[in-house]
C-alpha positions as a Markdown table, in Angstrom:
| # | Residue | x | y | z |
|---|---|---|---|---|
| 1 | Unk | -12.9 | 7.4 | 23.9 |
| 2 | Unk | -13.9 | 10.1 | 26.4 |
| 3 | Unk | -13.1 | 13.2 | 24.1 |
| 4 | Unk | -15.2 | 11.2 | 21.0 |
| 5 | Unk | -17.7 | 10.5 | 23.3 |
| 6 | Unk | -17.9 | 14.3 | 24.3 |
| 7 | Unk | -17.4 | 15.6 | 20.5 |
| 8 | Unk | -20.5 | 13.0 | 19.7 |
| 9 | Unk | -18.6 | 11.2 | 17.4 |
| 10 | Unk | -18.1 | 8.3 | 19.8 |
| 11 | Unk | -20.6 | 6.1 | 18.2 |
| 12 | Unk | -19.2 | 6.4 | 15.1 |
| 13 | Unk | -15.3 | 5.2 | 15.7 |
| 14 | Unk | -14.1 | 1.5 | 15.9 |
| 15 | Unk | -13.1 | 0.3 | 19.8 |
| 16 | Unk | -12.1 | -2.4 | 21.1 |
| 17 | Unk | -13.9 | -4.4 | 23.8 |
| 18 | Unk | -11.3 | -2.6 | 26.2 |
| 19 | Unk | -12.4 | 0.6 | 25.3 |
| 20 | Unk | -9.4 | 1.4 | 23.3 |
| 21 | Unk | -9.5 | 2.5 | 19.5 |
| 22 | Unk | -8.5 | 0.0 | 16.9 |
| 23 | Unk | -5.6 | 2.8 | 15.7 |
| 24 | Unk | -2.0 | 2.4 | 15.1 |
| 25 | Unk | 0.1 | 5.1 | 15.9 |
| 26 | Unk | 2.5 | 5.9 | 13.5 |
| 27 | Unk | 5.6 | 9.0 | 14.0 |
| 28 | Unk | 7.7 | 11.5 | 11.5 |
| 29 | Unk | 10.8 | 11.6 | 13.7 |
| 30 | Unk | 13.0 | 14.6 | 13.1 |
| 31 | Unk | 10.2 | 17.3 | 12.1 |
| 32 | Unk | 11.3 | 20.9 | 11.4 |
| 33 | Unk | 8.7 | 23.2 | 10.7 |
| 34 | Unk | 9.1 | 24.7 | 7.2 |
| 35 | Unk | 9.6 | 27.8 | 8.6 |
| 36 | Unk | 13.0 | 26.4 | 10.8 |
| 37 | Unk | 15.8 | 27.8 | 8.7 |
| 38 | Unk | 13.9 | 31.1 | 9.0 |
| 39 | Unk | 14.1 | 31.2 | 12.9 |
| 40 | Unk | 17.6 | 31.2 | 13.8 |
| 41 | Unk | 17.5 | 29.4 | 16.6 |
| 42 | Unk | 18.9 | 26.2 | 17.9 |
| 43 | Unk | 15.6 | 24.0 | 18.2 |
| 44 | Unk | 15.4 | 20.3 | 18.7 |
| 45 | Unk | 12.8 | 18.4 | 16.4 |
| 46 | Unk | 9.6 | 17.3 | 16.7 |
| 47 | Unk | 7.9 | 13.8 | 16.8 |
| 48 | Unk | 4.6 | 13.9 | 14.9 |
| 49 | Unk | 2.3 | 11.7 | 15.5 |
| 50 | Unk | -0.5 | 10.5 | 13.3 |
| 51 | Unk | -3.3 | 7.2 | 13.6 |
| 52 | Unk | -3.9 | 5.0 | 10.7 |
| 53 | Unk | -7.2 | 2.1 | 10.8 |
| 54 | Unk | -8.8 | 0.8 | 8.6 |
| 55 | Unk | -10.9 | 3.5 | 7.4 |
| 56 | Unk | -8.3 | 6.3 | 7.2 |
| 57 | Unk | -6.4 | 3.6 | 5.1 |
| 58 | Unk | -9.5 | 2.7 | 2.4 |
| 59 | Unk | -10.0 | 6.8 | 2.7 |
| 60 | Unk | -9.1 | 9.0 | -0.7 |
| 61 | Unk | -9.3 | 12.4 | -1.0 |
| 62 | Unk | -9.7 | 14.5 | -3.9 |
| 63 | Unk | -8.0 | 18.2 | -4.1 |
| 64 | Unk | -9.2 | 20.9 | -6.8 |
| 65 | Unk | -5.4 | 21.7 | -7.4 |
| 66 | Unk | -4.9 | 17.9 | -8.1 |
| 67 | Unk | -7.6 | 17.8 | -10.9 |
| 68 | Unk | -7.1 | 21.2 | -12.6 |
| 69 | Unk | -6.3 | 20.6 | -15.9 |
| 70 | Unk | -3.9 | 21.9 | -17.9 |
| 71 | Unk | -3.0 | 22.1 | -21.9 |
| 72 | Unk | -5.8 | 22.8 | -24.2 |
| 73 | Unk | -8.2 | 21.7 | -20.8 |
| 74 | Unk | -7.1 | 24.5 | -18.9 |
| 75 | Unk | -9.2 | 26.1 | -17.1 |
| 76 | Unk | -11.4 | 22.8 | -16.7 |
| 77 | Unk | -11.3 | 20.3 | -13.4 |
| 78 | Unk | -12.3 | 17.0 | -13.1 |
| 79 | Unk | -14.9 | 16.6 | -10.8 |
| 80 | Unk | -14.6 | 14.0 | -8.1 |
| 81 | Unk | -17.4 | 12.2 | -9.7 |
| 82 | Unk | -16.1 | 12.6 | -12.9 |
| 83 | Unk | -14.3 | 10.0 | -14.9 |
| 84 | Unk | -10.5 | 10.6 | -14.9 |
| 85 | Unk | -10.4 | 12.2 | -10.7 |
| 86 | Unk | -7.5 | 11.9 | -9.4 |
| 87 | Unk | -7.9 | 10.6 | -5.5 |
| 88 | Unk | -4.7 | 10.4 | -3.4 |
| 89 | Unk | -4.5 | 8.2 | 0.0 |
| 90 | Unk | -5.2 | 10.4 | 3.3 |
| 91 | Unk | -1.6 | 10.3 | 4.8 |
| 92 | Unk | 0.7 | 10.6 | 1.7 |
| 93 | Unk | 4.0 | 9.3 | 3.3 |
| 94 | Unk | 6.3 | 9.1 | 0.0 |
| 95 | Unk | 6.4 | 13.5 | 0.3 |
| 96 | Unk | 8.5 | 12.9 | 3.3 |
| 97 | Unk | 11.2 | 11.4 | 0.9 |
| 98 | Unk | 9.6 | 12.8 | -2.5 |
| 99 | Unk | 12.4 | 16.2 | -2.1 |
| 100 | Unk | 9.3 | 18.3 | -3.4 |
| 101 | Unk | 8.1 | 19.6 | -0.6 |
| 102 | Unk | 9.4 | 22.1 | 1.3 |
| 103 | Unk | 6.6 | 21.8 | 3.8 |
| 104 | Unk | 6.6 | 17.5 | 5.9 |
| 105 | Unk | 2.9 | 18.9 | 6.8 |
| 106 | Unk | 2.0 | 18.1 | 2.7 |
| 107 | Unk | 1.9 | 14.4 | 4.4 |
| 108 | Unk | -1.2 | 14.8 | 5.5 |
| 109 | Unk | -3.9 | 14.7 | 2.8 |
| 110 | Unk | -1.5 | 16.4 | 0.1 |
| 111 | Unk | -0.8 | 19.7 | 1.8 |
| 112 | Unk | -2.8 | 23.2 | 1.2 |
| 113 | Unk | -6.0 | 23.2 | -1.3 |
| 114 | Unk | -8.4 | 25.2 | -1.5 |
| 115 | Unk | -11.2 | 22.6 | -2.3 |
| 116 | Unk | -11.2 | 18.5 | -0.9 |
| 117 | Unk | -13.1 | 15.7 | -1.0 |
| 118 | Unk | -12.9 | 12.5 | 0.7 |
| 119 | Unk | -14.5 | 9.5 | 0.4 |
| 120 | Unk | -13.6 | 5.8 | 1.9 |
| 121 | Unk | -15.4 | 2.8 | 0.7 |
| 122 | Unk | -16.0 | 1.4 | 4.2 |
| 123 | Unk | -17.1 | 4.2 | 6.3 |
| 124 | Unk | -20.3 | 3.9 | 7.2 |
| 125 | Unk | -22.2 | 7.1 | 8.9 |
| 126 | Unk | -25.4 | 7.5 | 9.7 |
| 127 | Unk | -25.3 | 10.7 | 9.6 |
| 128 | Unk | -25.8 | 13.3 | 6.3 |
| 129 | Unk | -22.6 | 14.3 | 4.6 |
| 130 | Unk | -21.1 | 17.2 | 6.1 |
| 131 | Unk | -19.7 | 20.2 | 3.6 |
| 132 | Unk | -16.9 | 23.0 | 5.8 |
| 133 | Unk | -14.6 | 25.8 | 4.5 |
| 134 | Unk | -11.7 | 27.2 | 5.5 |
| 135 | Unk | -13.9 | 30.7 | 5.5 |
| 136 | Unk | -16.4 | 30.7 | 7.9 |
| 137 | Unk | -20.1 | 31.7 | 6.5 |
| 138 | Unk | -21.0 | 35.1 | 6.0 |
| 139 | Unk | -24.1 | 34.6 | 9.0 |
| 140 | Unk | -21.4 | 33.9 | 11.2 |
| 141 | Unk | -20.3 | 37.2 | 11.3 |
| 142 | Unk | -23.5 | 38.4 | 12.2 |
| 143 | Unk | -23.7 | 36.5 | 15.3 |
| 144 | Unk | -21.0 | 37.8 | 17.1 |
């Protein structure tokens, strides 16, 4: 609660009268990194740990490589307000068994994209929406 609090986004999460979020923790047990065969070394696996509630649960997100279209549509993407969007849930557990992805990270909203969206049904925010990129803006440069 203390680093939410700090962050400012406190207000905004689900506790508990004790003071404890209403998560459940979930694990990926064995975890190599995709880049362990490449090491050659002897390293032990990782436990990952992830929370679930209610809201990361209702949550989809939409990725631009997910709703490129292909065919005689290629070239085109379906929008995320556009009929035919494919949203996917935020912690996409079947890639750990799926044998498609060379990367267990992919678990956690579909992998690397270059564009997302997410939406959930029962969030509720006060707050405007919120647009980031993986490239910080141009003005940041200038600041430094």
């Amino acid at each position: 609660r203390r680093a939410a609090d700090t962050l400012g986004a406190g207000e905004f999460l689900s506790f508990s009268s004790e003071g404890q979020a209403a998560f459940t923790q979930n694990q990926i047990k064995d975890f190599y990194g995709v880049y362990y065969g490449q090491a050659a070394l002897p390293m032990d696996p990782d436990t990952i740990v992830y929370l679930t509630s209610e809201v990361t649960d209702a949550a989809r997100v939409w990725s631009l490589e997910e709703n490129m279209q292909s065919g005689k549509n290629a070239g085109k993407v379906v929008l995320p307000d556009e009929e035919g969007a494919v949203w996917k849930a935020v912690y996409q557990t079947e890639k750990l068994e799926d044998g498609k992805s060379l990367d267990m990270y992919d678990v956690f909203v579909g992998g690397a994209s270059s564009t997302r969206s997410f939406f959930s049904f029962i969030s509720t925010s006060e707050g405007a929406p919120m647009w980031s990129t993986a490239t910080p803006p141009a003005s940041l440069a200038r600041r430094s």
